[in-house]
Amino acid sequence: MPPENVIESLRHAADPARFAVMARFGIRTDRALGVSIPDLRRIARTSNRNHELAASLWETNFHEARILAGMVDEPARVDSAQMEKWARDFDSWDLCDQVCSNLFDATVHAWSKTDAWSTRPEIFVKRAGFALMACLAVHDKAAPDWAFQGLLSLIEQESDDDRNYVLKAVNWALRQIGKRNALLRIEAIAVAERIRARGNRTARWIASDALRELNDEKVRARTESKTFGTHR
C-alpha cells in the first residue's frame, strides 16, 4: 500500500476525542491524529511488512504513523543506524515501548542496544534500553538465563535514575525478567532487595513494586512451570 494511502487510512480512523485521554497518560498530542492501537494493528495487517513503507511513515513525524512504522517494518532489514536514529526521535513513552515491542526486540541488534542505551542520558533512549529488556524477557524464548543475569546487573546499576519514564521502565524490566522462570525470579528478587536497601525514594519504589508482583503466589507458581531459558 502506498504511504499516502496508509496516511489516508490513519486519518479515516482518527478521533480527536482521544487527545484528552492521551494527554492524561502523558502522551504528546501536538503531532497526533487520535488513532487507537487496535486500529493501528488493523491497518498494519492490511499493509503487510514493508521496510520502505516504514521509513516513509516515520518521516511523516505523525505520532501514530511512527507507531505504525514499527508494526510494518521488517526486522531483518533494520540496521543499527536506523535504530539509533529512531531512538533519538522517541518523544513519548508509548512510541518508545511500541517500537521496542513490535520491531526492535526482533532485530539482531536488540541485545547490544540494551547495554548501549540503558546508560544513555537521553530520557527516551534510556527508557528504550530497559523497554527492550522487558520485551526480550517475554519474546526471546531461546535466550539463556545468563544473558538476563547480565541485564539484572544493569538494572541494579541504573536504579537511582529518578526520571519517571526511566524508573518505570527499570521496574518493568526487573518484573518481566523475574517472571521469565523460577531461577530468574529468585535472582530478580535478590536484586530488588538490594535496590530497596539503598533507601532513596526512587530505589524504594522500583524495588517495592517489583517485589509485590514477584512474591505473589500466582506469579511464583507460573514461573515454576516455565521451562524456556537455560540455567547456566
mmCIF file of C-alpha atoms in Angstrom:
data_model
loop_
_atom_site.group_PDB
_atom_site.id
_atom_site.type_symbol
_atom_site.label_atom_id
_atom_site.label_comp_id
_atom_site.label_asym_id
_atom_site.label_seq_id
_atom_site.Cartn_x
_atom_site.Cartn_y
_atom_site.Cartn_z
ATOM 1 C CA MET A 1 0.000 0.000 0.000
ATOM 2 C CA PRO A 2 1.466 3.431 -0.939
ATOM 3 C CA PRO A 3 2.344 5.710 2.013
ATOM 4 C CA GLU A 4 -0.295 8.261 1.054
ATOM 5 C CA ASN A 5 -2.981 5.567 1.174
ATOM 6 C CA VAL A 6 -1.803 4.483 4.621
ATOM 7 C CA ILE A 7 -1.925 8.067 5.878
ATOM 8 C CA GLU A 8 -5.441 8.351 4.484
ATOM 9 C CA SER A 9 -6.388 5.192 6.408
ATOM 10 C CA LEU A 10 -4.947 6.753 9.564
ATOM 11 C CA ARG A 11 -6.908 9.944 9.033
ATOM 12 C CA HIS A 12 -10.085 7.934 8.460
ATOM 13 C CA ALA A 13 -9.554 6.080 11.765
ATOM 14 C CA ALA A 14 -8.618 9.227 13.671
ATOM 15 C CA ASP A 15 -10.744 10.525 16.520
ATOM 16 C CA PRO A 16 -9.525 13.794 18.088
ATOM 17 C CA ALA A 17 -11.663 12.997 21.131
ATOM 18 C CA ARG A 18 -8.862 10.592 22.107
ATOM 19 C CA PHE A 19 -6.477 13.502 22.667
ATOM 20 C CA ALA A 20 -7.742 14.148 26.194
ATOM 21 C CA VAL A 21 -7.028 10.564 27.233
ATOM 22 C CA MET A 22 -3.637 10.605 25.526
ATOM 23 C CA ALA A 23 -2.662 13.808 27.315
ATOM 24 C CA ARG A 24 -3.810 12.391 30.645
ATOM 25 C CA PHE A 25 -1.391 9.496 30.168
ATOM 26 C CA GLY A 26 1.487 11.797 29.272
ATOM 27 C CA ILE A 27 1.395 11.169 25.507
ATOM 28 C CA ARG A 28 2.180 14.101 23.235
ATOM 29 C CA THR A 29 -0.706 15.160 21.009
ATOM 30 C CA ASP A 30 0.817 18.019 19.009
ATOM 31 C CA ARG A 31 1.672 15.633 16.153
ATOM 32 C CA ALA A 32 -1.001 13.035 16.886
ATOM 33 C CA LEU A 33 -4.086 12.069 14.918
ATOM 34 C CA GLY A 34 -6.035 10.209 17.599
ATOM 35 C CA VAL A 35 -5.835 6.626 16.282
ATOM 36 C CA SER A 36 -6.214 3.709 18.695
ATOM 37 C CA ILE A 37 -3.709 0.864 18.931
ATOM 38 C CA PRO A 38 -6.333 -1.710 17.750
ATOM 39 C CA ASP A 39 -6.944 0.429 14.652
ATOM 40 C CA LEU A 40 -3.200 0.725 14.052
ATOM 41 C CA ARG A 41 -2.861 -3.052 14.239
ATOM 42 C CA ARG A 42 -5.735 -3.449 11.785
ATOM 43 C CA ILE A 43 -4.085 -1.053 9.331
ATOM 44 C CA ALA A 44 -0.748 -2.837 9.802
ATOM 45 C CA ARG A 45 -2.339 -6.149 8.823
ATOM 46 C CA THR A 46 -3.580 -4.659 5.554
ATOM 47 C CA SER A 47 -0.176 -3.125 4.794
ATOM 48 C CA ASN A 48 1.995 -6.204 5.480
ATOM 49 C CA ARG A 49 5.706 -5.939 6.331
ATOM 50 C CA ASN A 50 7.435 -3.318 4.203
ATOM 51 C CA HIS A 51 10.751 -1.677 5.086
ATOM 52 C CA GLU A 52 10.390 1.182 2.611
ATOM 53 C CA LEU A 53 6.857 1.954 3.764
ATOM 54 C CA ALA A 54 8.049 2.030 7.376
ATOM 55 C CA ALA A 55 10.758 4.557 6.520
ATOM 56 C CA SER A 56 8.237 6.765 4.738
ATOM 57 C CA LEU A 57 5.787 6.599 7.634
ATOM 58 C CA TRP A 58 8.497 7.522 10.124
ATOM 59 C CA GLU A 59 9.446 10.614 8.156
ATOM 60 C CA THR A 60 5.877 11.975 8.320
ATOM 61 C CA ASN A 61 6.523 12.733 12.014
ATOM 62 C CA PHE A 62 2.915 11.842 12.876
ATOM 63 C CA HIS A 63 2.804 10.049 16.220
ATOM 64 C CA GLU A 64 0.597 7.169 15.101
ATOM 65 C CA ALA A 65 2.369 6.866 11.741
ATOM 66 C CA ARG A 66 5.592 6.250 13.640
ATOM 67 C CA ILE A 67 3.980 3.610 15.832
ATOM 68 C CA LEU A 68 2.625 2.002 12.664
ATOM 69 C CA ALA A 69 6.121 2.132 11.130
ATOM 70 C CA GLY A 70 7.316 -0.136 13.923
ATOM 71 C CA MET A 71 4.474 -2.541 13.194
ATOM 72 C CA VAL A 72 5.143 -2.852 9.453
ATOM 73 C CA ASP A 73 8.946 -2.686 9.241
ATOM 74 C CA GLU A 74 10.976 -5.817 8.506
ATOM 75 C CA PRO A 75 13.228 -6.713 11.479
ATOM 76 C CA ALA A 76 15.828 -8.423 9.273
ATOM 77 C CA ARG A 77 16.344 -5.189 7.327
ATOM 78 C CA VAL A 78 16.686 -2.906 10.339
ATOM 79 C CA ASP A 79 20.303 -1.945 10.953
ATOM 80 C CA SER A 80 21.969 -0.342 13.965
ATOM 81 C CA ALA A 81 21.994 3.125 12.395
ATOM 82 C CA GLN A 82 18.233 3.067 11.887
ATOM 83 C CA MET A 83 17.673 2.005 15.481
ATOM 84 C CA GLU A 84 19.854 4.853 16.700
ATOM 85 C CA LYS A 85 18.017 7.382 14.549
ATOM 86 C CA TRP A 86 14.564 6.227 15.587
ATOM 87 C CA ALA A 87 15.536 6.048 19.267
ATOM 88 C CA ARG A 88 16.733 9.662 19.137
ATOM 89 C CA ASP A 89 13.335 10.592 17.667
ATOM 90 C CA PHE A 90 11.342 8.995 20.518
ATOM 91 C CA ASP A 91 9.333 11.711 22.232
ATOM 92 C CA SER A 92 6.654 9.704 24.080
ATOM 93 C CA TRP A 93 6.800 6.621 26.266
ATOM 94 C CA ASP A 94 4.185 4.824 24.157
ATOM 95 C CA LEU A 95 6.084 5.381 20.892
ATOM 96 C CA CYS A 96 9.229 4.069 22.579
ATOM 97 C CA ASP A 97 7.515 0.989 24.016
ATOM 98 C CA GLN A 98 5.530 0.143 20.892
ATOM 99 C CA VAL A 99 8.559 0.289 18.591
ATOM 100 C CA CYS A 100 10.665 -1.749 21.013
ATOM 101 C CA SER A 101 7.950 -4.398 21.380
ATOM 102 C CA ASN A 102 6.814 -4.578 17.766
ATOM 103 C CA LEU A 103 10.155 -4.243 15.987
ATOM 104 C CA PHE A 104 13.410 -3.574 17.818
ATOM 105 C CA ASP A 105 13.350 -6.653 20.045
ATOM 106 C CA ALA A 106 13.149 -8.865 16.934
ATOM 107 C CA THR A 107 16.307 -7.426 15.356
ATOM 108 C CA VAL A 108 19.804 -8.887 15.611
ATOM 109 C CA HIS A 109 20.900 -5.700 17.390
ATOM 110 C CA ALA A 110 18.397 -5.885 20.253
ATOM 111 C CA TRP A 111 20.726 -7.323 22.870
ATOM 112 C CA SER A 112 23.572 -4.923 22.140
ATOM 113 C CA LYS A 113 21.194 -1.963 22.406
ATOM 114 C CA THR A 114 20.120 -2.951 25.921
ATOM 115 C CA ASP A 115 23.716 -2.383 27.002
ATOM 116 C CA ALA A 116 24.289 0.723 24.896
ATOM 117 C CA TRP A 117 21.045 2.531 25.670
ATOM 118 C CA SER A 118 20.486 1.709 29.342
ATOM 119 C CA THR A 119 23.242 4.136 30.368
ATOM 120 C CA ARG A 120 22.465 6.910 27.872
ATOM 121 C CA PRO A 121 21.440 10.344 29.229
ATOM 122 C CA GLU A 122 18.530 10.945 26.809
ATOM 123 C CA ILE A 123 15.340 10.054 28.662
ATOM 124 C CA PHE A 124 13.559 8.042 25.963
ATOM 125 C CA VAL A 125 16.728 6.418 24.623
ATOM 126 C CA LYS A 126 17.469 5.212 28.140
ATOM 127 C CA ARG A 127 13.871 4.078 28.551
ATOM 128 C CA ALA A 128 14.246 2.141 25.290
ATOM 129 C CA GLY A 129 17.166 0.205 26.752
ATOM 130 C CA PHE A 130 15.020 -1.056 29.616
ATOM 131 C CA ALA A 131 11.916 -1.476 27.470
ATOM 132 C CA LEU A 132 13.979 -3.782 25.248
ATOM 133 C CA MET A 133 14.984 -5.812 28.307
ATOM 134 C CA ALA A 134 11.334 -6.264 29.258
ATOM 135 C CA CYS A 135 10.330 -7.197 25.704
ATOM 136 C CA LEU A 136 13.191 -9.665 25.284
ATOM 137 C CA ALA A 137 12.216 -11.346 28.543
ATOM 138 C CA VAL A 138 8.791 -12.031 27.041
ATOM 139 C CA HIS A 139 9.605 -12.655 23.390
ATOM 140 C CA ASP A 140 13.079 -14.211 23.179
ATOM 141 C CA LYS A 141 12.252 -17.774 24.244
ATOM 142 C CA ALA A 142 15.685 -19.131 23.258
ATOM 143 C CA ALA A 143 17.826 -16.715 25.272
ATOM 144 C CA PRO A 144 19.770 -18.325 28.138
ATOM 145 C CA ASP A 145 19.414 -17.285 31.749
ATOM 146 C CA TRP A 146 22.954 -15.916 31.889
ATOM 147 C CA ALA A 147 22.008 -13.254 29.326
ATOM 148 C CA PHE A 148 19.234 -11.971 31.596
ATOM 149 C CA GLN A 149 21.503 -12.164 34.636
ATOM 150 C CA GLY A 150 23.678 -9.610 32.880
ATOM 151 C CA LEU A 151 20.653 -7.381 32.359
ATOM 152 C CA LEU A 152 19.799 -7.619 36.053
ATOM 153 C CA SER A 153 23.217 -6.122 36.772
ATOM 154 C CA LEU A 154 22.396 -3.149 34.543
ATOM 155 C CA ILE A 155 19.020 -2.747 36.250
ATOM 156 C CA GLU A 156 20.685 -2.652 39.651
ATOM 157 C CA GLN A 157 23.282 -0.190 38.409
ATOM 158 C CA GLU A 158 20.768 2.267 36.937
ATOM 159 C CA SER A 159 18.009 2.087 39.562
ATOM 160 C CA ASP A 160 18.763 5.532 41.006
ATOM 161 C CA ASP A 161 17.532 7.473 37.954
ATOM 162 C CA ASP A 162 14.533 9.378 39.331
ATOM 163 C CA ARG A 163 13.019 10.409 35.994
ATOM 164 C CA ASN A 164 9.523 8.961 35.835
ATOM 165 C CA TYR A 165 9.762 7.496 32.344
ATOM 166 C CA VAL A 166 13.068 5.846 33.197
ATOM 167 C CA LEU A 167 12.300 4.446 36.644
ATOM 168 C CA LYS A 168 9.057 2.875 35.404
ATOM 169 C CA ALA A 169 10.946 1.147 32.586
ATOM 170 C CA VAL A 170 13.608 -0.083 35.016
ATOM 171 C CA ASN A 171 10.824 -1.533 37.164
ATOM 172 C CA TRP A 172 9.144 -3.081 34.098
ATOM 173 C CA ALA A 173 12.366 -4.793 33.029
ATOM 174 C CA LEU A 174 13.008 -6.121 36.543
ATOM 175 C CA ARG A 175 9.495 -7.576 36.796
ATOM 176 C CA GLN A 176 9.490 -9.164 33.342
ATOM 177 C CA ILE A 177 12.877 -10.801 33.804
ATOM 178 C CA GLY A 178 11.765 -12.107 37.189
ATOM 179 C CA LYS A 179 8.639 -13.624 35.655
ATOM 180 C CA ARG A 180 10.599 -15.490 32.980
ATOM 181 C CA ASN A 181 11.284 -18.630 35.068
ATOM 182 C CA ALA A 182 11.892 -19.794 38.634
ATOM 183 C CA LEU A 183 15.644 -19.167 38.716
ATOM 184 C CA LEU A 184 15.388 -15.646 37.329
ATOM 185 C CA ARG A 185 12.547 -14.875 39.719
ATOM 186 C CA ILE A 186 14.815 -15.714 42.663
ATOM 187 C CA GLU A 187 17.631 -13.616 41.229
ATOM 188 C CA ALA A 188 15.336 -10.685 40.419
ATOM 189 C CA ILE A 189 14.007 -10.738 43.985
ATOM 190 C CA ALA A 190 17.578 -10.634 45.313
ATOM 191 C CA VAL A 191 18.355 -7.652 43.066
ATOM 192 C CA ALA A 192 15.165 -5.896 44.173
ATOM 193 C CA GLU A 193 16.074 -6.412 47.825
ATOM 194 C CA ARG A 194 19.499 -4.848 47.257
ATOM 195 C CA ILE A 195 17.949 -1.929 45.384
ATOM 196 C CA ARG A 196 15.428 -1.325 48.178
ATOM 197 C CA ALA A 197 18.200 -1.327 50.767
ATOM 198 C CA ARG A 198 19.639 1.837 49.216
ATOM 199 C CA GLY A 199 16.839 3.713 50.904
ATOM 200 C CA ASN A 200 16.232 6.513 48.407
ATOM 201 C CA ARG A 201 12.721 7.160 47.130
ATOM 202 C CA THR A 202 13.330 6.011 43.548
ATOM 203 C CA ALA A 203 15.024 2.774 44.566
ATOM 204 C CA ARG A 204 12.323 2.002 47.132
ATOM 205 C CA TRP A 205 9.540 2.428 44.572
ATOM 206 C CA ILE A 206 11.255 0.355 41.861
ATOM 207 C CA ALA A 207 12.028 -2.445 44.297
ATOM 208 C CA SER A 208 8.816 -2.475 46.344
ATOM 209 C CA ASP A 209 6.565 -2.542 43.292
ATOM 210 C CA ALA A 210 8.612 -5.354 41.729
ATOM 211 C CA LEU A 211 8.695 -7.373 44.949
ATOM 212 C CA ARG A 212 4.929 -7.068 45.326
ATOM 213 C CA GLU A 213 4.473 -8.816 41.987
ATOM 214 C CA LEU A 214 7.365 -11.264 42.144
ATOM 215 C CA ASN A 215 6.382 -12.508 45.610
ATOM 216 C CA ASP A 216 2.796 -13.126 44.559
ATOM 217 C CA GLU A 217 1.915 -16.818 44.842
ATOM 218 C CA LYS A 218 0.341 -16.944 41.381
ATOM 219 C CA VAL A 219 3.480 -15.462 39.824
ATOM 220 C CA ARG A 220 5.657 -17.915 41.741
ATOM 221 C CA ALA A 221 3.558 -20.849 40.509
ATOM 222 C CA ARG A 222 3.674 -19.645 36.898
ATOM 223 C CA THR A 223 7.444 -19.193 36.907
ATOM 224 C CA GLU A 224 7.972 -22.679 38.299
ATOM 225 C CA SER A 225 6.020 -24.124 35.368
ATOM 226 C CA LYS A 226 8.100 -22.307 32.726
ATOM 227 C CA THR A 227 10.918 -24.203 31.055
ATOM 228 C CA PHE A 228 12.387 -21.840 28.448
ATOM 229 C CA GLY A 229 15.827 -20.446 29.093
ATOM 230 C CA THR A 230 18.865 -22.463 30.120
ATOM 231 C CA HIS A 231 20.027 -22.492 33.717
ATOM 232 C CA ARG A 232 23.694 -21.835 33.224
#
